[in-house]
Amino acid sequence: TGNKINQTISTKNKIIPNVVNPLKPKNNPAWACYDLLKREGIPDSDINLTKFQEWADFCTVKNLTVGLYLDSQQELQSALNMVSLLGRGIVLQFGSIFTPIVEKVVDIPTQGFLFTGGNIIDSSFSISYVPYNERSNTIEVTYYDETDSYKSKTVQVQSHDFDSKTMEIKSSINLYGCTKRAMAASYAKFLLNKNRYISETVSFTAFVDAIACNVGDVIKVGVKYMTNTLADGRILGVQNNNTLILDQE
């Protein structure tokens, strides 16, 4: 299955035109990625069409589009990454199935994965913080203006508390395929919000019972380092019908 992701895109016939098809418009980042996969001979049976349709609907609601000509030879995954970025997602291969993972607001599932000291391997858990005073407070996005012969232009967006900062910390990104100023500004705000609300990241290794958890799943993490609980772990048994016996103190 790995050979599919390493195929090279031909310079001439891999073009994503900025035109609209009534069924799967190629100016939608989701269907543009789907088109890349189909042009490489990947059958629908190896593409998660349900997830692609959900992604396409998300792009439509957010008015996310792509206007891009791929005029150089590159690996399929590289082209997918370039296009999927415009839809705030990424296309990954799980076994033989290509599935998009999208950065969007979702509800925590009623039945989801909970990781605690009971199913996290000892000493594998770590947590990292990025100090707020080290985060970018200005995002500069380069886009290609469709109203001005697709000339490259930049839009700059500042954080909500920029005026209270003592120093500007700027990050820049070149958004190939973005042809609208409003979309470029929206992407800059999206990055600033990630900087604002993602305050910590965790890393850990879990036991085999977490094998069904996939990239992109929303999970819950509750360990004593983060929740100030006195103890956590696996339940070994129940004593006197009212006392839980854990596998650790």
PDB file of C-alpha atoms in Angstrom:
ATOM      1  CA  THR A   1       0.000   0.000   0.000  1.00  0.00           C
ATOM      2  CA  GLY A   2       2.902   2.351   0.583  1.00  0.00           C
ATOM      3  CA  ASN A   3       3.805   2.639  -3.096  1.00  0.00           C
ATOM      4  CA  LYS A   4       0.701   4.680  -3.864  1.00  0.00           C
ATOM      5  CA  ILE A   5       1.767   7.555  -1.679  1.00  0.00           C
ATOM      6  CA  ASN A   6       5.164   7.752  -3.352  1.00  0.00           C
ATOM      7  CA  GLN A   7       3.929   8.175  -6.902  1.00  0.00           C
ATOM      8  CA  THR A   8       5.092  11.246  -8.769  1.00  0.00           C
ATOM      9  CA  ILE A   9       2.701  13.736 -10.335  1.00  0.00           C
ATOM     10  CA  SER A  10       3.238  14.458 -14.013  1.00  0.00           C
ATOM     11  CA  THR A  11       3.969  18.085 -14.793  1.00  0.00           C
ATOM     12  CA  LYS A  12       1.501  18.422 -17.644  1.00  0.00           C
ATOM     13  CA  ASN A  13      -1.655  16.570 -16.705  1.00  0.00           C
ATOM     14  CA  LYS A  14      -1.950  17.262 -13.012  1.00  0.00           C
ATOM     15  CA  ILE A  15      -3.825  20.553 -13.114  1.00  0.00           C
ATOM     16  CA  ILE A  16      -6.428  21.744 -10.664  1.00  0.00           C
ATOM     17  CA  PRO A  17      -8.355  24.394 -12.585  1.00  0.00           C
ATOM     18  CA  ASN A  18     -10.334  27.051 -10.787  1.00  0.00           C
ATOM     19  CA  VAL A  19     -13.608  25.933 -12.377  1.00  0.00           C
ATOM     20  CA  VAL A  20     -16.789  24.502 -10.956  1.00  0.00           C
ATOM     21  CA  ASN A  21     -18.181  21.012 -11.601  1.00  0.00           C
ATOM     22  CA  PRO A  22     -21.738  20.608 -10.269  1.00  0.00           C
ATOM     23  CA  LEU A  23     -20.993  17.254  -8.613  1.00  0.00           C
ATOM     24  CA  LYS A  24     -17.430  17.509  -7.321  1.00  0.00           C
ATOM     25  CA  PRO A  25     -16.179  21.063  -7.942  1.00  0.00           C
ATOM     26  CA  LYS A  26     -12.399  21.069  -8.217  1.00  0.00           C
ATOM     27  CA  ASN A  27     -12.154  24.497  -6.650  1.00  0.00           C
ATOM     28  CA  ASN A  28     -13.184  22.820  -3.387  1.00  0.00           C
ATOM     29  CA  PRO A  29      -9.989  21.656  -1.591  1.00  0.00           C
ATOM     30  CA  ALA A  30     -11.581  18.338  -0.636  1.00  0.00           C
ATOM     31  CA  TRP A  31     -12.585  17.416  -4.179  1.00  0.00           C
ATOM     32  CA  ALA A  32      -9.286  18.773  -5.535  1.00  0.00           C
ATOM     33  CA  CYS A  33      -7.455  16.243  -3.327  1.00  0.00           C
ATOM     34  CA  TYR A  34      -9.903  13.556  -4.436  1.00  0.00           C
ATOM     35  CA  ASP A  35      -9.109  14.469  -8.055  1.00  0.00           C
ATOM     36  CA  LEU A  36      -5.380  14.066  -7.404  1.00  0.00           C
ATOM     37  CA  LEU A  37      -5.962  10.587  -6.010  1.00  0.00           C
ATOM     38  CA  LYS A  38      -8.179   9.562  -8.927  1.00  0.00           C
ATOM     39  CA  ARG A  39      -5.644  10.792 -11.482  1.00  0.00           C
ATOM     40  CA  GLU A  40      -3.116   8.481  -9.866  1.00  0.00           C
ATOM     41  CA  GLY A  41      -5.422   5.532 -10.508  1.00  0.00           C
ATOM     42  CA  ILE A  42      -6.578   5.071  -6.927  1.00  0.00           C
ATOM     43  CA  PRO A  43     -10.051   3.449  -6.901  1.00  0.00           C
ATOM     44  CA  ASP A  44     -12.982   4.754  -4.867  1.00  0.00           C
ATOM     45  CA  SER A  45     -12.779   1.595  -2.764  1.00  0.00           C
ATOM     46  CA  ASP A  46      -9.462   2.925  -1.376  1.00  0.00           C
ATOM     47  CA  ILE A  47     -10.888   6.391  -0.629  1.00  0.00           C
ATOM     48  CA  ASN A  48     -13.083   7.224   2.365  1.00  0.00           C
ATOM     49  CA  LEU A  49     -15.771   8.994   0.340  1.00  0.00           C
ATOM     50  CA  THR A  50     -17.941   9.709   3.389  1.00  0.00           C
ATOM     51  CA  LYS A  51     -15.138  11.667   5.062  1.00  0.00           C
ATOM     52  CA  PHE A  52     -14.302  13.460   1.815  1.00  0.00           C
ATOM     53  CA  GLN A  53     -17.940  14.533   1.456  1.00  0.00           C
ATOM     54  CA  GLU A  54     -17.979  15.815   5.056  1.00  0.00           C
ATOM     55  CA  TRP A  55     -14.767  17.708   4.379  1.00  0.00           C
ATOM     56  CA  ALA A  56     -16.169  19.173   1.145  1.00  0.00           C
ATOM     57  CA  ASP A  57     -19.282  20.368   3.006  1.00  0.00           C
ATOM     58  CA  PHE A  58     -17.063  21.990   5.652  1.00  0.00           C
ATOM     59  CA  CYS A  59     -15.077  23.798   2.930  1.00  0.00           C
ATOM     60  CA  THR A  60     -18.307  25.030   1.341  1.00  0.00           C
ATOM     61  CA  VAL A  61     -19.611  26.400   4.636  1.00  0.00           C
ATOM     62  CA  LYS A  62     -16.295  28.120   5.372  1.00  0.00           C
ATOM     63  CA  ASN A  63     -15.968  29.360   1.768  1.00  0.00           C
ATOM     64  CA  LEU A  64     -12.582  27.648   1.390  1.00  0.00           C
ATOM     65  CA  THR A  65     -11.470  27.342  -2.229  1.00  0.00           C
ATOM     66  CA  VAL A  66      -8.412  26.456  -4.281  1.00  0.00           C
ATOM     67  CA  GLY A  67      -7.151  28.053  -7.490  1.00  0.00           C
ATOM     68  CA  LEU A  68      -3.912  26.302  -8.285  1.00  0.00           C
ATOM     69  CA  TYR A  69      -1.856  24.992 -11.209  1.00  0.00           C
ATOM     70  CA  LEU A  70       0.685  22.343 -10.327  1.00  0.00           C
ATOM     71  CA  ASP A  71       3.411  23.251 -12.799  1.00  0.00           C
ATOM     72  CA  SER A  72       6.286  21.206 -11.395  1.00  0.00           C
ATOM     73  CA  GLN A  73       6.923  17.531 -10.755  1.00  0.00           C
ATOM     74  CA  GLN A  74       6.376  16.468  -7.139  1.00  0.00           C
ATOM     75  CA  GLU A  75       5.394  13.541  -4.964  1.00  0.00           C
ATOM     76  CA  LEU A  76       1.706  12.821  -4.542  1.00  0.00           C
ATOM     77  CA  GLN A  77       1.796  13.412  -0.769  1.00  0.00           C
ATOM     78  CA  SER A  78       3.511  16.761  -1.296  1.00  0.00           C
ATOM     79  CA  ALA A  79       0.761  17.876  -3.692  1.00  0.00           C
ATOM     80  CA  LEU A  80      -1.946  16.616  -1.346  1.00  0.00           C
ATOM     81  CA  ASN A  81      -0.397  18.538   1.541  1.00  0.00           C
ATOM     82  CA  MET A  82      -0.299  21.753  -0.490  1.00  0.00           C
ATOM     83  CA  VAL A  83      -3.941  21.521  -1.526  1.00  0.00           C
ATOM     84  CA  SER A  84      -5.354  20.108   1.722  1.00  0.00           C
ATOM     85  CA  LEU A  85      -3.841  22.989   3.688  1.00  0.00           C
ATOM     86  CA  LEU A  86      -6.334  25.284   1.966  1.00  0.00           C
ATOM     87  CA  GLY A  87      -9.134  23.173   3.423  1.00  0.00           C
ATOM     88  CA  ARG A  88      -7.543  23.109   6.895  1.00  0.00           C
ATOM     89  CA  GLY A  89      -6.933  19.402   6.650  1.00  0.00           C
ATOM     90  CA  ILE A  90      -4.525  16.694   5.585  1.00  0.00           C
ATOM     91  CA  VAL A  91      -5.005  13.470   3.626  1.00  0.00           C
ATOM     92  CA  LEU A  92      -3.482  10.400   5.257  1.00  0.00           C
ATOM     93  CA  GLN A  93      -3.315   6.760   4.276  1.00  0.00           C
ATOM     94  CA  PHE A  94      -4.565   4.181   6.785  1.00  0.00           C
ATOM     95  CA  GLY A  95      -3.570   0.829   5.339  1.00  0.00           C
ATOM     96  CA  SER A  96      -4.900   1.142   1.792  1.00  0.00           C
ATOM     97  CA  ILE A  97      -7.579   3.750   2.577  1.00  0.00           C
ATOM     98  CA  PHE A  98      -7.015   7.479   2.024  1.00  0.00           C
ATOM     99  CA  THR A  99      -8.853   9.554   4.630  1.00  0.00           C
ATOM    100  CA  PRO A 100      -8.889  13.310   5.311  1.00  0.00           C
ATOM    101  CA  ILE A 101      -8.271  14.646   8.810  1.00  0.00           C
ATOM    102  CA  VAL A 102      -9.761  18.130   9.247  1.00  0.00           C
ATOM    103  CA  GLU A 103      -9.091  20.768  11.900  1.00  0.00           C
ATOM    104  CA  LYS A 104     -12.589  21.811  12.872  1.00  0.00           C
ATOM    105  CA  VAL A 105     -14.817  22.148  15.899  1.00  0.00           C
ATOM    106  CA  VAL A 106     -16.361  18.817  16.898  1.00  0.00           C
ATOM    107  CA  ASP A 107     -18.321  17.600  19.880  1.00  0.00           C
ATOM    108  CA  ILE A 108     -16.684  15.234  22.339  1.00  0.00           C
ATOM    109  CA  PRO A 109     -18.242  11.864  21.526  1.00  0.00           C
ATOM    110  CA  THR A 110     -20.434  10.189  24.148  1.00  0.00           C
ATOM    111  CA  GLN A 111     -18.448   7.015  23.694  1.00  0.00           C
ATOM    112  CA  GLY A 112     -14.832   7.979  23.130  1.00  0.00           C
ATOM    113  CA  PHE A 113     -11.360   7.166  24.338  1.00  0.00           C
ATOM    114  CA  LEU A 114     -10.335   8.068  27.877  1.00  0.00           C
ATOM    115  CA  PHE A 115      -6.652   7.842  28.722  1.00  0.00           C
ATOM    116  CA  THR A 116      -5.646   7.724  32.374  1.00  0.00           C
ATOM    117  CA  GLY A 117      -2.968   6.135  34.483  1.00  0.00           C
ATOM    118  CA  GLY A 118      -4.837   2.887  33.919  1.00  0.00           C
ATOM    119  CA  ASN A 119      -4.055   2.610  30.212  1.00  0.00           C
ATOM    120  CA  ILE A 120      -1.019   4.885  29.759  1.00  0.00           C
ATOM    121  CA  ILE A 121       2.294   3.074  29.928  1.00  0.00           C
ATOM    122  CA  ASP A 122       4.352   4.107  32.943  1.00  0.00           C
ATOM    123  CA  SER A 123       6.846   6.948  32.427  1.00  0.00           C
ATOM    124  CA  SER A 124       5.694   7.573  28.845  1.00  0.00           C
ATOM    125  CA  PHE A 125       3.487  10.565  29.692  1.00  0.00           C
ATOM    126  CA  SER A 126       4.836  14.061  29.123  1.00  0.00           C
ATOM    127  CA  ILE A 127       3.237  17.474  28.927  1.00  0.00           C
ATOM    128  CA  SER A 128       4.635  20.610  27.323  1.00  0.00           C
ATOM    129  CA  TYR A 129       3.593  24.232  27.502  1.00  0.00           C
ATOM    130  CA  VAL A 130       4.304  27.144  25.189  1.00  0.00           C
ATOM    131  CA  PRO A 131       4.555  30.404  27.161  1.00  0.00           C
ATOM    132  CA  TYR A 132       2.038  32.975  25.939  1.00  0.00           C
ATOM    133  CA  ASN A 133       4.754  35.602  25.643  1.00  0.00           C
ATOM    134  CA  GLU A 134       6.583  33.402  23.110  1.00  0.00           C
ATOM    135  CA  ARG A 135       3.613  32.840  20.792  1.00  0.00           C
ATOM    136  CA  SER A 136       3.140  34.660  17.508  1.00  0.00           C
ATOM    137  CA  ASN A 137       0.866  37.669  17.840  1.00  0.00           C
ATOM    138  CA  THR A 138       1.055  38.627  14.155  1.00  0.00           C
ATOM    139  CA  ILE A 139       0.417  36.312  11.206  1.00  0.00           C
ATOM    140  CA  GLU A 140       1.349  37.331   7.677  1.00  0.00           C
ATOM    141  CA  VAL A 141      -0.181  35.297   4.843  1.00  0.00           C
ATOM    142  CA  THR A 142       0.902  35.491   1.210  1.00  0.00           C
ATOM    143  CA  TYR A 143      -1.903  34.849  -1.284  1.00  0.00           C
ATOM    144  CA  TYR A 144      -2.424  35.277  -5.035  1.00  0.00           C
ATOM    145  CA  ASP A 145      -5.086  37.869  -5.794  1.00  0.00           C
ATOM    146  CA  GLU A 146      -7.574  36.685  -8.425  1.00  0.00           C
ATOM    147  CA  THR A 147      -8.763  40.281  -8.917  1.00  0.00           C
ATOM    148  CA  ASP A 148      -5.262  41.490  -9.837  1.00  0.00           C
ATOM    149  CA  SER A 149      -3.886  38.950 -12.345  1.00  0.00           C
ATOM    150  CA  TYR A 150      -2.989  36.536  -9.523  1.00  0.00           C
ATOM    151  CA  LYS A 151      -0.163  38.711  -8.266  1.00  0.00           C
ATOM    152  CA  SER A 152       1.238  37.713  -4.895  1.00  0.00           C
ATOM    153  CA  LYS A 153       0.053  39.913  -2.049  1.00  0.00           C
ATOM    154  CA  THR A 154       0.155  39.717   1.717  1.00  0.00           C
ATOM    155  CA  VAL A 155      -2.417  40.199   4.433  1.00  0.00           C
ATOM    156  CA  GLN A 156      -1.427  40.711   8.044  1.00  0.00           C
ATOM    157  CA  VAL A 157      -3.614  39.936  11.063  1.00  0.00           C
ATOM    158  CA  GLN A 158      -2.790  40.682  14.690  1.00  0.00           C
ATOM    159  CA  SER A 159      -3.952  38.952  17.850  1.00  0.00           C
ATOM    160  CA  HIS A 160      -6.846  40.242  19.959  1.00  0.00           C
ATOM    161  CA  ASP A 161      -4.459  41.507  22.651  1.00  0.00           C
ATOM    162  CA  PHE A 162      -1.753  42.839  20.334  1.00  0.00           C
ATOM    163  CA  ASP A 163      -1.942  46.387  21.714  1.00  0.00           C
ATOM    164  CA  SER A 164      -1.048  45.136  25.174  1.00  0.00           C
ATOM    165  CA  LYS A 165       2.045  43.269  23.982  1.00  0.00           C
ATOM    166  CA  THR A 166       5.493  44.759  24.388  1.00  0.00           C
ATOM    167  CA  MET A 167       6.976  43.029  21.335  1.00  0.00           C
ATOM    168  CA  GLU A 168       5.720  41.862  17.961  1.00  0.00           C
ATOM    169  CA  ILE A 169       6.304  38.167  17.223  1.00  0.00           C
ATOM    170  CA  LYS A 170       5.529  37.552  13.561  1.00  0.00           C
ATOM    171  CA  SER A 171       5.041  34.306  11.656  1.00  0.00           C
ATOM    172  CA  SER A 172       4.663  34.111   7.877  1.00  0.00           C
ATOM    173  CA  ILE A 173       3.108  31.520   5.595  1.00  0.00           C
ATOM    174  CA  ASN A 174       2.801  31.265   1.812  1.00  0.00           C
ATOM    175  CA  LEU A 175      -0.679  29.951   1.052  1.00  0.00           C
ATOM    176  CA  TYR A 176      -0.308  28.571  -2.470  1.00  0.00           C
ATOM    177  CA  GLY A 177      -3.672  28.290  -4.202  1.00  0.00           C
ATOM    178  CA  CYS A 178      -5.365  30.926  -2.053  1.00  0.00           C
ATOM    179  CA  THR A 179      -6.723  33.588  -4.395  1.00  0.00           C
ATOM    180  CA  LYS A 180      -8.969  35.579  -2.073  1.00  0.00           C
ATOM    181  CA  ARG A 181      -7.924  38.172   0.498  1.00  0.00           C
ATOM    182  CA  ALA A 182     -10.811  37.239   2.801  1.00  0.00           C
ATOM    183  CA  MET A 183      -9.757  33.588   2.837  1.00  0.00           C
ATOM    184  CA  ALA A 184      -6.138  34.546   3.579  1.00  0.00           C
ATOM    185  CA  ALA A 185      -7.258  36.759   6.469  1.00  0.00           C
ATOM    186  CA  SER A 186      -9.530  33.993   7.760  1.00  0.00           C
ATOM    187  CA  TYR A 187      -6.625  31.525   7.742  1.00  0.00           C
ATOM    188  CA  ALA A 188      -4.467  33.992   9.658  1.00  0.00           C
ATOM    189  CA  LYS A 189      -7.209  34.328  12.305  1.00  0.00           C
ATOM    190  CA  PHE A 190      -7.456  30.531  12.437  1.00  0.00           C
ATOM    191  CA  LEU A 191      -3.724  30.278  13.222  1.00  0.00           C
ATOM    192  CA  LEU A 192      -3.951  33.016  15.840  1.00  0.00           C
ATOM    193  CA  ASN A 193      -6.836  31.213  17.531  1.00  0.00           C
ATOM    194  CA  LYS A 194      -4.786  28.017  17.660  1.00  0.00           C
ATOM    195  CA  ASN A 195      -2.015  29.996  19.322  1.00  0.00           C
ATOM    196  CA  ARG A 196      -4.501  31.454  21.770  1.00  0.00           C
ATOM    197  CA  TYR A 197      -6.458  28.371  22.802  1.00  0.00           C
ATOM    198  CA  ILE A 198      -4.020  25.476  22.504  1.00  0.00           C
ATOM    199  CA  SER A 199      -2.159  26.001  25.735  1.00  0.00           C
ATOM    200  CA  GLU A 200      -0.591  22.592  26.250  1.00  0.00           C
ATOM    201  CA  THR A 201       0.170  19.360  24.427  1.00  0.00           C
ATOM    202  CA  VAL A 202       0.603  15.885  25.826  1.00  0.00           C
ATOM    203  CA  SER A 203       2.458  12.846  24.585  1.00  0.00           C
ATOM    204  CA  PHE A 204       2.129   9.280  25.810  1.00  0.00           C
ATOM    205  CA  THR A 205       2.175   5.622  24.835  1.00  0.00           C
ATOM    206  CA  ALA A 206      -0.904   3.526  25.513  1.00  0.00           C
ATOM    207  CA  PHE A 207      -1.607  -0.174  25.838  1.00  0.00           C
ATOM    208  CA  VAL A 208      -2.995  -2.306  23.021  1.00  0.00           C
ATOM    209  CA  ASP A 209      -6.595  -1.582  24.050  1.00  0.00           C
ATOM    210  CA  ALA A 210      -6.199   1.829  22.359  1.00  0.00           C
ATOM    211  CA  ILE A 211      -5.484   0.294  18.936  1.00  0.00           C
ATOM    212  CA  ALA A 212      -8.857   1.459  17.583  1.00  0.00           C
ATOM    213  CA  CYS A 213      -8.012   5.114  18.295  1.00  0.00           C
ATOM    214  CA  ASN A 214      -7.137   6.904  15.053  1.00  0.00           C
ATOM    215  CA  VAL A 215      -5.425  10.144  14.093  1.00  0.00           C
ATOM    216  CA  GLY A 216      -7.960  12.951  14.363  1.00  0.00           C
ATOM    217  CA  ASP A 217     -10.114  11.323  17.042  1.00  0.00           C
ATOM    218  CA  VAL A 218     -11.185  13.537  19.938  1.00  0.00           C
ATOM    219  CA  ILE A 219      -9.983  11.944  23.172  1.00  0.00           C
ATOM    220  CA  LYS A 220     -10.105  12.651  26.891  1.00  0.00           C
ATOM    221  CA  VAL A 221      -6.948  12.651  28.994  1.00  0.00           C
ATOM    222  CA  GLY A 222      -7.189  12.513  32.753  1.00  0.00           C
ATOM    223  CA  VAL A 223      -4.016  11.887  34.702  1.00  0.00           C
ATOM    224  CA  LYS A 224      -3.172  13.011  38.211  1.00  0.00           C
ATOM    225  CA  TYR A 225      -0.510  15.405  36.897  1.00  0.00           C
ATOM    226  CA  MET A 226      -3.238  17.423  35.175  1.00  0.00           C
ATOM    227  CA  THR A 227      -6.342  16.923  37.340  1.00  0.00           C
ATOM    228  CA  ASN A 228      -4.858  16.933  40.870  1.00  0.00           C
ATOM    229  CA  THR A 229      -6.509  13.598  41.622  1.00  0.00           C
ATOM    230  CA  LEU A 230      -5.131  11.536  44.463  1.00  0.00           C
ATOM    231  CA  ALA A 231      -4.938   8.282  42.545  1.00  0.00           C
ATOM    232  CA  ASP A 232      -5.767   6.665  39.242  1.00  0.00           C
ATOM    233  CA  GLY A 233      -5.251   3.309  37.601  1.00  0.00           C
ATOM    234  CA  ARG A 234      -6.996   0.105  36.631  1.00  0.00           C
ATOM    235  CA  ILE A 235      -9.706  -1.427  38.798  1.00  0.00           C
ATOM    236  CA  LEU A 236      -8.556  -4.778  40.143  1.00  0.00           C
ATOM    237  CA  GLY A 237     -11.661  -5.493  42.166  1.00  0.00           C
ATOM    238  CA  VAL A 238     -14.364  -4.309  44.535  1.00  0.00           C
ATOM    239  CA  GLN A 239     -14.237  -4.831  48.285  1.00  0.00           C
ATOM    240  CA  ASN A 240     -17.348  -4.928  50.488  1.00  0.00           C
ATOM    241  CA  ASN A 241     -19.427  -3.675  47.548  1.00  0.00           C
ATOM    242  CA  ASN A 242     -18.340  -0.097  48.232  1.00  0.00           C
ATOM    243  CA  THR A 243     -14.546   0.082  47.898  1.00  0.00           C
ATOM    244  CA  LEU A 244     -12.592   0.039  44.652  1.00  0.00           C
ATOM    245  CA  ILE A 245      -9.216  -1.661  44.612  1.00  0.00           C
ATOM    246  CA  LEU A 246      -6.780  -0.065  42.134  1.00  0.00           C
ATOM    247  CA  ASP A 247      -3.612  -1.544  40.695  1.00  0.00           C
ATOM    248  CA  GLN A 248      -1.520   1.260  42.217  1.00  0.00           C
ATOM    249  CA  GLU A 249      -1.466   3.513  45.237  1.00  0.00           C
TER     250      GLU A 249
END
